[in-house]
Amino acid sequence: MSSQGQRVALRLEGVTVEFDDTVALENVNLEVRQGETCVIQGAAGSGKTVLLKTALGLIRPDAGRVELFGLDAGKLRRRELEELRARMGILFQEGGLFDSMTIEENVAYPLLNQKSVKCAPEEVLPRVKEALEFVELGHTLEKVPSELSGGMRRRVGIARAIVTQPELLLYDSPTAGLDPITANTIMALIAKEREIRQTTTLLATHRYQDGYLLANYRYNGATGQLEAVSNGTGLRTRFLILDRGRLVFEGSQRELEESRDEYVSKFTKALKQ
Ligand SMILES: Nc1ncnc2c1ncn2[C@@H]1O[C@H](COP(=O)(O)OP(=O)(O)OP(=O)(O)O)[C@@H](O)[C@H]1O
Ligand SMILES: [Mg+2]
């Protein structure tokens, strides 16, 4: 790995976010290096979405600081922050597709509306098609979201998140509400994107299987299949657990599976049963 691989893509230092009387994040410290995968778990309401939105700069912390690609996000001018945001992509938990727009328009949206994204007009459609083909939905350009299944909409969300070819991708609960087969299709796409573009990946999820997959499987471009990597080495996947806004665990899959903490150990139960 070059020194590039060791740079910090995202750092949270003592980040606290409060809403009225709720402390959504409390003194969170987190460092994500380029090329790493971070899997964030935690009960409903523990702060996963708030963490991702704070990382993206959509929520400003009440205390602490957020560093994006080595720069203090709180000290940047709007223009500079937009430039950093253009290097990030997000799949929102709710999907966030615009119902009144076609799939083509939805996926084109970041290319046309993110000020710092430079994309020549004649490049927009090829890029949209490429992103949709990546998620195997190249045939849906003219449709609107309501004509697609929930799993397909999630895939469109992924196409929209990756269309700007970001270095850092945030996925908020990408498998929530999906059947196991569709959930695995979504996770395979996330692993494929990570592999092909060496994307730094932050995944918030309810399912331990999702993190397990990213820690143990890589996409093989030659076969187009996921393949197990012996004991997960080389995939650089870390697990984080949030409990009521506090980061209560950070470590490898093995450390997570060996944890005796009552709350933390709940998040590996899905596989132990
Ligand atoms: N805009 C907001 N205004 C007020 N409170 C909020 C807001 N956004 C989040 N919260 C609160 O912050 C806490 C963390 O919410 P968050 O959405 O991050 O949880 P989560 O871990 O993503 O949950 P889930 O697993 O259900 O997606 C919750 O108590 C929530 O009610
Ligand atoms: Mg959430």
mmCIF file with all atom_site columns, C-alpha atoms and ligand atoms in Angstrom, residues 19 22 24 43-50 93 206, ligand 1:
data_model
loop_
_atom_site.group_PDB
_atom_site.id
_atom_site.type_symbol
_atom_site.label_atom_id
_atom_site.label_alt_id
_atom_site.label_comp_id
_atom_site.label_asym_id
_atom_site.label_entity_id
_atom_site.label_seq_id
_atom_site.pdbx_PDB_ins_code
_atom_site.Cartn_x
_atom_site.Cartn_y
_atom_site.Cartn_z
_atom_site.occupancy
_atom_site.B_iso_or_equiv
_atom_site.pdbx_formal_charge
_atom_site.auth_seq_id
_atom_site.auth_comp_id
_atom_site.auth_asym_id
_atom_site.auth_atom_id
_atom_site.pdbx_PDB_model_num
ATOM   1  C CA  . PHE A 1 19  ? -31.490 17.709 19.849 1.00 0.00 ? 19  PHE A CA  1
ATOM   2  C CA  . THR A 1 22  ? -31.815 14.145 23.437 1.00 0.00 ? 22  THR A CA  1
ATOM   3  C CA  . ALA A 1 24  ? -27.836 11.768 19.876 1.00 0.00 ? 24  ALA A CA  1
ATOM   4  C CA  . ALA A 1 43  ? -29.973 -0.347 18.707 1.00 0.00 ? 43  ALA A CA  1
ATOM   5  C CA  . ALA A 1 44  ? -32.647 1.773  17.043 1.00 0.00 ? 44  ALA A CA  1
ATOM   6  C CA  . GLY A 1 45  ? -32.096 5.381  18.093 1.00 0.00 ? 45  GLY A CA  1
ATOM   7  C CA  . SER A 1 46  ? -28.479 4.788  19.162 1.00 0.00 ? 46  SER A CA  1
ATOM   8  C CA  . GLY A 1 47  ? -27.198 7.435  16.743 1.00 0.00 ? 47  GLY A CA  1
ATOM   9  C CA  . LYS A 1 48  ? -26.095 5.608  13.573 1.00 0.00 ? 48  LYS A CA  1
ATOM   10 C CA  . THR A 1 49  ? -27.894 7.919  11.162 1.00 0.00 ? 49  THR A CA  1
ATOM   11 C CA  . VAL A 1 50  ? -26.889 11.015 13.090 1.00 0.00 ? 50  VAL A CA  1
ATOM   12 C CA  . GLN A 1 93  ? -31.824 5.152  5.187  1.00 0.00 ? 93  GLN A CA  1
ATOM   13 C CA  . HIS A 1 206 ? -29.030 -3.717 11.860 1.00 0.00 ? 206 HIS A CA  1
HETATM 14 N N1  . LIG B 2 .   ? -33.722 15.818 13.452 1.00 0.00 ? 1   LIG B N1  1
HETATM 15 C C1  . LIG B 2 .   ? -33.871 15.327 14.675 1.00 0.00 ? 1   LIG B C1  1
HETATM 16 N N2  . LIG B 2 .   ? -34.512 16.009 15.633 1.00 0.00 ? 1   LIG B N2  1
HETATM 17 C C2  . LIG B 2 .   ? -34.634 15.523 16.888 1.00 0.00 ? 1   LIG B C2  1
HETATM 18 N N3  . LIG B 2 .   ? -34.123 14.349 17.286 1.00 0.00 ? 1   LIG B N3  1
HETATM 19 C C3  . LIG B 2 .   ? -33.472 13.622 16.388 1.00 0.00 ? 1   LIG B C3  1
HETATM 20 C C4  . LIG B 2 .   ? -33.305 14.069 15.034 1.00 0.00 ? 1   LIG B C4  1
HETATM 21 N N4  . LIG B 2 .   ? -32.585 13.116 14.367 1.00 0.00 ? 1   LIG B N4  1
HETATM 22 C C5  . LIG B 2 .   ? -32.339 12.152 15.249 1.00 0.00 ? 1   LIG B C5  1
HETATM 23 N N5  . LIG B 2 .   ? -32.855 12.434 16.464 1.00 0.00 ? 1   LIG B N5  1
HETATM 24 C C6  . LIG B 2 .   ? -32.742 11.602 17.678 1.00 0.00 ? 1   LIG B C6  1
HETATM 25 O O1  . LIG B 2 .   ? -31.391 11.204 17.797 1.00 0.00 ? 1   LIG B O1  1
HETATM 26 C C7  . LIG B 2 .   ? -31.296 9.860  18.262 1.00 0.00 ? 1   LIG B C7  1
HETATM 27 C C8  . LIG B 2 .   ? -30.475 9.032  17.289 1.00 0.00 ? 1   LIG B C8  1
HETATM 28 O O2  . LIG B 2 .   ? -31.220 8.877  16.086 1.00 0.00 ? 1   LIG B O2  1
HETATM 29 P P1  . LIG B 2 .   ? -30.678 8.083  14.833 1.00 0.00 ? 1   LIG B P1  1
HETATM 30 O O3  . LIG B 2 .   ? -31.643 8.336  13.728 1.00 0.00 ? 1   LIG B O3  1
HETATM 31 O O4  . LIG B 2 .   ? -29.272 8.426  14.573 1.00 0.00 ? 1   LIG B O4  1
HETATM 32 O O5  . LIG B 2 .   ? -30.769 6.569  15.327 1.00 0.00 ? 1   LIG B O5  1
HETATM 33 P P2  . LIG B 2 .   ? -30.374 5.243  14.533 1.00 0.00 ? 1   LIG B P2  1
HETATM 34 O O6  . LIG B 2 .   ? -29.329 4.535  15.288 1.00 0.00 ? 1   LIG B O6  1
HETATM 35 O O7  . LIG B 2 .   ? -30.060 5.604  13.115 1.00 0.00 ? 1   LIG B O7  1
HETATM 36 O O8  . LIG B 2 .   ? -31.746 4.416  14.597 1.00 0.00 ? 1   LIG B O8  1
HETATM 37 P P3  . LIG B 2 .   ? -32.383 3.378  13.561 1.00 0.00 ? 1   LIG B P3  1
HETATM 38 O O9  . LIG B 2 .   ? -31.717 2.061  13.816 1.00 0.00 ? 1   LIG B O9  1
HETATM 39 O O10 . LIG B 2 .   ? -33.832 3.342  13.929 1.00 0.00 ? 1   LIG B O10 1
HETATM 40 O O11 . LIG B 2 .   ? -32.163 3.903  12.181 1.00 0.00 ? 1   LIG B O11 1
HETATM 41 C C9  . LIG B 2 .   ? -32.730 9.379  18.445 1.00 0.00 ? 1   LIG B C9  1
HETATM 42 O O12 . LIG B 2 .   ? -33.059 9.548  19.797 1.00 0.00 ? 1   LIG B O12 1
HETATM 43 C C10 . LIG B 2 .   ? -33.533 10.319 17.575 1.00 0.00 ? 1   LIG B C10 1
HETATM 44 O O13 . LIG B 2 .   ? -34.834 10.470 18.066 1.00 0.00 ? 1   LIG B O13 1
#
